[in-house]
Coordinates of C-alpha atoms and ligand atoms in Angstrom, one line a residue:
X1 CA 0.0 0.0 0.0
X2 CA 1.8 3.4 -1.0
X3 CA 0.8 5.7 1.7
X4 CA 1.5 3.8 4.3
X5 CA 5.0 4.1 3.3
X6 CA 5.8 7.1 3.7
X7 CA 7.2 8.4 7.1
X8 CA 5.6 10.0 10.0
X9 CA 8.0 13.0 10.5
X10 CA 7.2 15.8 13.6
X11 CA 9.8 19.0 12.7
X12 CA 10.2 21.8 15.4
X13 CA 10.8 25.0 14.1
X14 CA 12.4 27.0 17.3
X15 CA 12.3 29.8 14.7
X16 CA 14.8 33.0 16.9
X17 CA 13.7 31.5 20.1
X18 CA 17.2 29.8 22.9
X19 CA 20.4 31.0 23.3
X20 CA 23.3 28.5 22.7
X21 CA 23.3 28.1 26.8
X22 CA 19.9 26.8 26.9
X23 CA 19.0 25.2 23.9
X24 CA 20.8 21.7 24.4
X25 CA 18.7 21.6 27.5
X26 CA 16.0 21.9 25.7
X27 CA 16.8 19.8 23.2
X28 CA 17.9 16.6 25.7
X29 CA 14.3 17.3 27.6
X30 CA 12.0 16.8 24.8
X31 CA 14.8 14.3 22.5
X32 CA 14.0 12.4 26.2
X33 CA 10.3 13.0 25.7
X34 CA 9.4 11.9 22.5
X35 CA 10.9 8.6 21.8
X36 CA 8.4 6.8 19.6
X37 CA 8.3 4.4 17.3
X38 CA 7.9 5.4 14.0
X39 CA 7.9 8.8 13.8
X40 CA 11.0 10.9 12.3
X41 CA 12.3 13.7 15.2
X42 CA 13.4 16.8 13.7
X43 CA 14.6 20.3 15.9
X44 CA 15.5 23.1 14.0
X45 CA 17.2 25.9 16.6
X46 CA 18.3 29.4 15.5
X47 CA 21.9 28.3 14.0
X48 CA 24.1 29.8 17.1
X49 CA 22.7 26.8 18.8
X50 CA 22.9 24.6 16.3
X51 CA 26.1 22.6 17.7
X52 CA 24.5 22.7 21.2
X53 CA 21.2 20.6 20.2
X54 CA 23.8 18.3 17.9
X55 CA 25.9 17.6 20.9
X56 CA 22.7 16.7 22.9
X57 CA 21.1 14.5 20.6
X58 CA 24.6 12.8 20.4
X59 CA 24.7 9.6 21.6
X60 CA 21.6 7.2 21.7
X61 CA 19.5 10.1 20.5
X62 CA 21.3 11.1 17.3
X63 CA 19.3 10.5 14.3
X64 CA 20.5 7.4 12.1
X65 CA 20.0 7.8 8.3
X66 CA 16.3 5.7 8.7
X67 CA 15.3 8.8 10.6
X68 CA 15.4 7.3 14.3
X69 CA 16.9 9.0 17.0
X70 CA 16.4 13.2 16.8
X71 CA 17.7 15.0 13.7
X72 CA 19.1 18.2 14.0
X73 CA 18.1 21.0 11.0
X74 CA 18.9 24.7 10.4
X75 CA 15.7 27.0 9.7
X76 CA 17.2 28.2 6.7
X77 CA 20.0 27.7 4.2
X78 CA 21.6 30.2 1.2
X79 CA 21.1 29.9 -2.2
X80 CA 24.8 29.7 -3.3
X81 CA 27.7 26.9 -1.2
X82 CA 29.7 29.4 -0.9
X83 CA 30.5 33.5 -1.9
X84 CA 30.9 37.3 -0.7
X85 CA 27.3 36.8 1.1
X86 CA 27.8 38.9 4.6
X87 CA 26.1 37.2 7.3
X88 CA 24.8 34.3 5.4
X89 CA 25.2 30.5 5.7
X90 CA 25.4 27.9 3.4
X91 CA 24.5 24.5 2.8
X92 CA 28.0 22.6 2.8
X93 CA 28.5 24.9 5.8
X94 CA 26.3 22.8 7.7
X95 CA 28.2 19.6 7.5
X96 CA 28.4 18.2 10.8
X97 CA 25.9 20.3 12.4
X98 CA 22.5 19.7 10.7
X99 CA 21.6 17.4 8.4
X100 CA 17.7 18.9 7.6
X101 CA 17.0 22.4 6.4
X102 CA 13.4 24.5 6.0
X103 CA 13.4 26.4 3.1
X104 CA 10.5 28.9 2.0
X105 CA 9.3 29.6 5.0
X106 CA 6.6 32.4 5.4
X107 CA 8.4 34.5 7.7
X108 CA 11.4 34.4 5.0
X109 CA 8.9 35.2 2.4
X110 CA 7.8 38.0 4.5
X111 CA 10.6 39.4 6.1
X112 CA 13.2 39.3 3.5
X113 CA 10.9 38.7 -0.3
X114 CA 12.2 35.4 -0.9
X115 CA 10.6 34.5 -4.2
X116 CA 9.6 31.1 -5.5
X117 CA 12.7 30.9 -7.9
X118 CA 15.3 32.0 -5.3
X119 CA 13.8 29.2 -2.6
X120 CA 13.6 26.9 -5.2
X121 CA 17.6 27.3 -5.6
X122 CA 18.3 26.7 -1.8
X123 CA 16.2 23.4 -2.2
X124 CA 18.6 22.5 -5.2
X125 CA 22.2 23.7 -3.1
X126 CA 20.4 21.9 -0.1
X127 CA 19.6 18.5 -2.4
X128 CA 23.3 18.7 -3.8
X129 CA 24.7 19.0 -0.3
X130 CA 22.8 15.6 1.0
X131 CA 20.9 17.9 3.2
X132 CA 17.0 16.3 4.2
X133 CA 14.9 19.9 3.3
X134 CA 11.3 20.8 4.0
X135 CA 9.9 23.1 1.5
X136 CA 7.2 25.5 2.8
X137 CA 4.0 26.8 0.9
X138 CA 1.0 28.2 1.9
X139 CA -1.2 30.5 1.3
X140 CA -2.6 34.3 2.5
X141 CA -5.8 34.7 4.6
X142 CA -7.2 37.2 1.5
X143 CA -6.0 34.5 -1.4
X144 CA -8.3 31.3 0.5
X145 CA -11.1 33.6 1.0
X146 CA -10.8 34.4 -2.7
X147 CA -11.2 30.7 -3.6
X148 CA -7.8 30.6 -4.5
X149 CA -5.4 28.6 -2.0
X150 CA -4.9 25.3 -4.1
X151 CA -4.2 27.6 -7.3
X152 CA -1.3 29.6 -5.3
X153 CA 0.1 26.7 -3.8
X154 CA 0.4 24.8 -7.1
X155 CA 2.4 28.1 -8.3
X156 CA 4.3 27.7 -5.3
X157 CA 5.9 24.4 -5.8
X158 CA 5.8 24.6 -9.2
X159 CA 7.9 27.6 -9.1
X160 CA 10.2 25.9 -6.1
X161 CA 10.9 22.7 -8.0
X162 CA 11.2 25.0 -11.2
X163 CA 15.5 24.4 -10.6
X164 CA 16.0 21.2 -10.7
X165 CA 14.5 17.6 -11.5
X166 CA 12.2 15.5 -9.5
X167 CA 15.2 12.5 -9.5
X168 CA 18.1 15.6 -8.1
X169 CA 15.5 16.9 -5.2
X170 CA 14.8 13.1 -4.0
X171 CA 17.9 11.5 -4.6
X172 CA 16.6 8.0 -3.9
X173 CA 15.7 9.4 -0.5
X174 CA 12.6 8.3 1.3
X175 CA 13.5 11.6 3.5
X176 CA 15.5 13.5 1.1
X177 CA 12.1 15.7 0.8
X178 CA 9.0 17.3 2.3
X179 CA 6.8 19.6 1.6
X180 CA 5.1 21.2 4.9
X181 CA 1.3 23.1 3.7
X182 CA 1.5 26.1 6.1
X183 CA -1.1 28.6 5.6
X184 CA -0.1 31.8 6.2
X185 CA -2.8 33.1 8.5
X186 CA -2.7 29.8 10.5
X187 CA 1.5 30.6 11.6
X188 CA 1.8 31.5 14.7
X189 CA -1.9 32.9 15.3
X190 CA -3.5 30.2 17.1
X191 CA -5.9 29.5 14.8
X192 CA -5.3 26.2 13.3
X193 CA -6.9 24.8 9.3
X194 CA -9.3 22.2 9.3
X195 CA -8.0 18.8 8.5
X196 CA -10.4 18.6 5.6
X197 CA -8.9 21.9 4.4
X198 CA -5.2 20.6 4.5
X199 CA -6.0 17.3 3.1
X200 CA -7.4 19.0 0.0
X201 CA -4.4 20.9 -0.4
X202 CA -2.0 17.8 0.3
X203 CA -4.0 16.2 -2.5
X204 CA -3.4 18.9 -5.0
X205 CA 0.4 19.2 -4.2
X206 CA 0.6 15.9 -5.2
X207 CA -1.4 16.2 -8.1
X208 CA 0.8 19.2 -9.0
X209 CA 3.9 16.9 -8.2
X210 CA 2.6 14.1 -10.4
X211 CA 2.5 16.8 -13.1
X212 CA 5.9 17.6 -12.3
X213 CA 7.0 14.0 -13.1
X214 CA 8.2 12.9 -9.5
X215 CA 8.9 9.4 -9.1
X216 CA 6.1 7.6 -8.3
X217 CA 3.4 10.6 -9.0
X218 CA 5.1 12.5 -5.8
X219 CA 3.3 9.6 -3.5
X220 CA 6.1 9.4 -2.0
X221 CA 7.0 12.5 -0.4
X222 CA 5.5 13.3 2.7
X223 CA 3.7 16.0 3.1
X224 CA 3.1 17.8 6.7
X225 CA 0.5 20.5 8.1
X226 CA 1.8 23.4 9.8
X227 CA 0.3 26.1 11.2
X228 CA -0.8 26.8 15.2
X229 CA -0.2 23.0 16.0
X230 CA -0.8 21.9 19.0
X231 CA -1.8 18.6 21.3
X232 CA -5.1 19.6 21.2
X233 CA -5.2 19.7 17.4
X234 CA -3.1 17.5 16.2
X235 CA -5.3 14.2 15.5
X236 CA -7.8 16.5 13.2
X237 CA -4.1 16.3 10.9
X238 CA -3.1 13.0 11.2
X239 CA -6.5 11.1 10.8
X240 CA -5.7 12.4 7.3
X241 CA -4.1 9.9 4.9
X242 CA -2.6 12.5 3.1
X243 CA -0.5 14.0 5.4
X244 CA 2.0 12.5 7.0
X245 CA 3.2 14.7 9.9
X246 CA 3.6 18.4 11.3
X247 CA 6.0 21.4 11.3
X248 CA 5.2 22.7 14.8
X249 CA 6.7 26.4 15.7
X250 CA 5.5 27.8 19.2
X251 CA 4.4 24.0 20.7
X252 CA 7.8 23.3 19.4
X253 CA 9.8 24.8 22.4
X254 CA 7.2 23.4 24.9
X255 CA 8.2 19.8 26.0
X256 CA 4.5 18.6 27.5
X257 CA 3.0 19.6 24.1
X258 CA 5.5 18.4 21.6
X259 CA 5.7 14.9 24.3
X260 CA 1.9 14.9 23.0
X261 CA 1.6 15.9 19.7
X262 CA 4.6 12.9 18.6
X263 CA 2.9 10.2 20.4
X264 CA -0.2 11.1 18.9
X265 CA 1.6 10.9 15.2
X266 CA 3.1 7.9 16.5
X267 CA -0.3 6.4 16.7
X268 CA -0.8 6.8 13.4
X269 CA 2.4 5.4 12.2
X270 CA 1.9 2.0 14.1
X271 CA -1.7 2.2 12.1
X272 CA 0.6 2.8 8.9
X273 CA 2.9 0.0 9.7
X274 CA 0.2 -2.4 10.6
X275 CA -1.4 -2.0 7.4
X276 CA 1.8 -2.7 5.7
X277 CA 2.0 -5.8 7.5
Ligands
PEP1 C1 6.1 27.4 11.8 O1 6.9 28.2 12.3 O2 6.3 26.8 10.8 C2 4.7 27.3 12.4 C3 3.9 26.6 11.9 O3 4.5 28.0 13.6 P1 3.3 27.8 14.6 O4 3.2 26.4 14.9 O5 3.7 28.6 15.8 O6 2.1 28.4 14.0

């Protein structure tokens, strides 16, 4: 059965929240918390700390290449390995210290205009540089209530897979790459999609990555909701077929809720594995 292959992954985005003092705390506390089977443990910390949450995942917590233990991921990447780029850092940069990046995130898009084309070039020096990357789309408040949200997202990926082929952004990867649906007025705002709503918009990234020509019609990538995720919401995402996880900001740097909201997605990757038996 197809989609029960795919992984069960639960990515933190810490987005500029620890220091490099406190994050490996932090880290250990809720690597400690979450052991499940199953489900793929990814914390992405401002990069100052980056070295800190590596060194406390070390150990029996350090993430092995079929995504046990925790993985460690930087919240961003540059589009170039290396150049006269003040304050920037790059994907072979994070050898050693990461092996995940997020790319595309709203708060990029916002803050500092990243396009479609240049995010799509960080997912390509990501790819090349054997870095696991989440790609992030989603849409405005104004554009869903316009009827519109499955019609920008498509133009989203499409124009972040624009740079390079389907085969070069998986690599024969089952984790090489993810796509997280996060809906713009749903980060960070407490107010969460439906499941319904995200499972349509799963469905039409695939169908967009099918289009694309993506090993097995894109059914293989996972695809995660993000977007005010919480214990309390979580099951509303995962009873969905079609997604296969969560990129969790705020809950992300709480312990008690992001102890929760893995062992609920680890629920539904012993229901995945089961029907794979
Ligand atoms: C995010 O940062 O990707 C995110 C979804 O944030 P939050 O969970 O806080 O909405």
């Amino acid at each position: 059965m197809i989609r029960s292959m795919r992984p069960v992954i639960v990515a933190g985005n810490w987005k500029m929240h620890t220091t490099p003092a406190d994050a490996g705390e932090l880290a250990r506390t809720i690597a400690a918390r979450t052991c499940v089977d199953g489900v793929v443990r990814v914390l992405c910390p401002p990069f100052v700390c980056l070295a800190a949450v590596r060194d406390a995942v070390a150990g029996p917590d350090a993430a092995a290449p079929d995504g046990s233990g925790v993985a460690v991921g930087a919240q961003d990447v540059h589009h170039e390995p290396a150049g006269a780029f003040t304050g920037a850092v790059s994907a072979p940069m994070l050898a050693g210290l990461a092996t995940w990046t997020i790319v595309g995130h709203s708060e990029r898009r916002r803050d500092v205009c990243e396009t479609d084309e240049l995010i799509g070039r960080k997912l390509a020096t990501s790819r090349a540089a054997g870095l696991r990357t989440i790609l992030c789309v989603g849409e405005q408040l104004a554009e869903r209530e316009a009827g519109r949200a499955i019609q920008v997202v498509d133009g989203q990926v499409r124009g972040c897979l624009a740079a390079a082929t389907p085969e070069a952004i998986v690599a024969g990867d089952t984790l090489g790459f993810a796509i997280a649906y996060e809906p713009v007025w749903a980060i960070g705002t407490g107010r969460n999609a439906r499941g319904a709503d995200a499972a349509e918009i799963a469905a039409a990234i695939r169908a967009t990555l099918t289009a694309l020509g993506f090993p097995n019609g894109g059914e293989d990538v996972p695809i995660l909701y993000g977007g005010s995720v919480a214990s309390s919401n979580i099951d509303e995402f995962m009873a969905e077929p079609s997604i296969d996880g969560a990129l969790v900001g705020g809950a992300s740097l709480k312990p008690d809720e992001m102890a929760a909201i893995v062992a609920r997605a680890g629920l539904t990757a012993a229901a995945r594995a089961a029907a794979d038996a």
